[in-house]
CSV table of C-alpha atoms in Angstrom, one decimal:
chain,number,residue,atom,x,y,z
A,596,MET,CA,-0.1,-0.4,-0.5
A,597,THR,CA,1.5,3.3,-0.5
A,598,TYR,CA,1.3,6.3,1.8
A,599,HIS,CA,0.3,9.0,-1.0
A,600,PHE,CA,-0.9,9.8,-4.3
A,601,SER,CA,0.5,12.1,-6.9
A,602,LYS,CA,0.4,13.4,-10.1
A,603,THR,CA,2.3,15.7,-12.2
A,604,VAL,CA,1.2,19.2,-14.0
A,605,ASP,CA,2.5,21.4,-16.6
A,606,MET,CA,2.1,25.0,-14.4
A,607,PRO,CA,4.3,27.5,-12.4
A,608,PHE,CA,5.0,26.5,-9.0
A,609,ASP,CA,2.7,29.4,-7.8
A,610,ALA,CA,-0.2,29.0,-9.9
A,611,ALA,CA,0.2,25.3,-9.3
A,612,VAL,CA,0.4,26.3,-4.8
A,613,THR,CA,-2.9,28.5,-6.0
A,614,ALA,CA,-5.2,25.4,-7.9
A,615,VAL,CA,-4.4,22.9,-4.6
A,616,THR,CA,-5.6,25.5,-2.2
A,617,ALA,CA,-8.6,26.5,-4.3
A,618,ALA,CA,-9.3,22.7,-4.7
A,619,LEU,CA,-8.9,22.1,-1.2
A,620,GLN,CA,-11.3,24.6,-0.5
A,621,LYS,CA,-13.6,23.2,-3.0
A,622,HIS,CA,-13.8,19.8,-1.0
A,623,GLY,CA,-14.4,21.0,2.6
A,624,PHE,CA,-10.5,21.9,3.6
A,625,GLY,CA,-8.8,24.8,5.1
A,626,VAL,CA,-4.9,25.1,5.2
A,627,LEU,CA,-3.9,25.3,8.8
A,628,THR,CA,-0.2,25.4,8.1
A,629,GLN,CA,2.1,26.4,5.3
A,630,ILE,CA,5.8,25.0,5.7
A,631,ASP,CA,8.0,26.0,2.9
A,632,VAL,CA,11.0,23.9,2.7
A,633,LYS,CA,12.9,25.7,0.6
A,634,GLU,CA,13.2,28.9,2.4
A,635,THR,CA,13.6,27.1,5.8
A,636,LEU,CA,16.4,24.8,4.6
A,637,GLY,CA,18.2,27.7,3.3
A,638,LYS,CA,17.4,29.8,6.6
A,639,LYS,CA,19.1,26.6,8.8
A,640,ILE,CA,21.4,24.7,7.1
A,641,GLY,CA,22.5,27.0,4.0
A,642,VAL,CA,21.0,25.1,1.4
A,643,ASP,CA,19.3,25.7,-2.1
A,644,PHE,CA,16.2,23.5,-2.2
A,645,ARG,CA,13.8,23.3,-4.7
A,646,PRO,CA,10.7,24.9,-4.5
A,647,TYR,CA,8.5,22.4,-2.0
A,648,LEU,CA,5.8,23.7,-0.1
A,649,ILE,CA,3.7,21.5,2.3
A,650,LEU,CA,0.0,22.6,3.0
A,651,GLY,CA,-1.5,20.9,6.2
A,652,ALA,CA,-4.8,20.6,5.6
A,653,CYS,CA,-8.0,20.3,7.4
A,654,ASN,CA,-11.8,19.5,6.7
A,655,PRO,CA,-13.3,20.3,10.3
A,656,LYS,CA,-16.6,18.2,9.9
A,657,LEU,CA,-14.3,15.0,9.3
A,658,ALA,CA,-11.6,15.9,11.6
A,659,TYR,CA,-14.2,16.7,15.0
A,660,GLU,CA,-15.6,12.9,13.8
A,661,ALA,CA,-12.2,11.5,14.1
A,662,LEU,CA,-11.1,13.6,17.1
A,663,THR,CA,-14.5,12.2,18.7
A,664,LEU,CA,-13.3,8.4,17.8
A,665,GLU,CA,-9.4,8.9,18.8
A,666,ASP,CA,-8.3,11.2,21.4
A,667,LYS,CA,-4.9,11.1,20.7
A,668,ILE,CA,-5.9,10.9,16.5
A,669,GLY,CA,-4.3,14.7,16.2
A,670,THR,CA,-1.3,13.3,17.0
A,671,MET,CA,-2.0,12.7,12.8
A,672,LEU,CA,-3.4,15.3,11.7
A,673,PRO,CA,-3.6,18.0,9.8
A,674,CYS,CA,-3.4,16.1,6.4
A,675,ASN,CA,-0.3,17.1,4.4
A,676,VAL,CA,-0.4,18.0,0.6
A,677,VAL,CA,2.8,18.7,-1.1
A,678,VAL,CA,3.2,21.2,-3.8
A,679,GLN,CA,6.7,20.7,-5.2
A,680,GLN,CA,8.4,21.8,-8.1
A,681,HIS,CA,11.1,19.2,-10.1
A,682,ASP,CA,11.9,21.5,-13.1
A,683,PRO,CA,10.8,24.7,-14.5
A,684,GLY,CA,7.0,24.3,-15.0
A,685,VAL,CA,7.2,20.8,-13.7
A,686,VAL,CA,5.1,20.7,-10.7
A,687,GLU,CA,3.8,17.4,-8.5
A,688,ILE,CA,1.3,17.7,-6.3
A,689,SER,CA,1.0,14.7,-3.3
A,690,ALA,CA,-1.5,13.9,-0.8
A,691,VAL,CA,-1.1,11.6,1.9
A,692,ASP,CA,-3.4,8.8,2.1
A,693,PRO,CA,-5.2,8.7,5.7
A,694,VAL,CA,-6.2,5.3,4.9
A,695,ALA,CA,-2.3,4.3,4.8
A,696,SER,CA,-1.5,6.0,7.9
A,697,MET,CA,-4.4,5.4,10.0
A,698,ALA,CA,-3.8,1.5,9.3
A,699,SER,CA,-2.2,0.9,12.3
A,700,ILE,CA,-5.4,2.4,14.6
A,701,GLU,CA,-7.4,-0.7,15.0
A,702,ASN,CA,-10.9,1.2,15.0
A,703,PRO,CA,-13.3,0.5,12.4
A,704,GLY,CA,-14.8,4.0,12.8
A,705,LEU,CA,-11.9,5.6,12.1
A,706,GLY,CA,-11.2,3.7,9.0
A,707,ALA,CA,-14.5,5.1,7.8
A,708,VAL,CA,-13.7,8.6,8.2
A,709,ALA,CA,-10.2,8.0,6.8
A,710,GLY,CA,-11.7,6.6,3.9
A,711,LYS,CA,-14.0,9.6,3.3
A,712,VAL,CA,-10.8,11.7,3.5
A,713,ARG,CA,-9.1,9.7,1.3
A,714,GLU,CA,-11.6,10.2,-1.6
A,715,LEU,CA,-11.9,14.0,-0.6
A,716,LEU,CA,-8.0,14.2,-1.1
A,717,ARG,CA,-7.7,12.2,-3.9
A,718,GLN,CA,-10.2,14.8,-5.9
A,719,VAL,CA,-8.1,17.3,-4.5
A,720,VAL,CA,-5.3,16.1,-6.4
A,721,ALA,CA,-7.7,14.9,-9.5
A,722,ASP,CA,-9.0,18.7,-9.6
A,723,VAL,CA,-5.6,20.5,-10.3
A,724,ALA,CA,-4.8,20.8,-14.0
């Protein structure tokens, strides 16, 4: 089982970030955190890394449902979506597969919530064109 689903798009990095953010919103997610890996690695260890952004996405209704089923599930929230540039104009969008990441938790109710989130995140990735 893979832990993510991804696709590559031909667009500028900033346009891809805008498209991913819009797709997340369309499917009920907000972006709680945004980590600019390129900037952070440059400041912290002086390396020049490719444009790489981690978006911490959350669907409040499904997060609430998961939290009521498992009080420590917050250790796995929010769901990360990565936007990274491989070449100029070639950007990969990747989203965590919550079913894979929560497979070790023996709670059928939580598995059902993870399945809902999985389908929404697949739609988010598919929507970016």
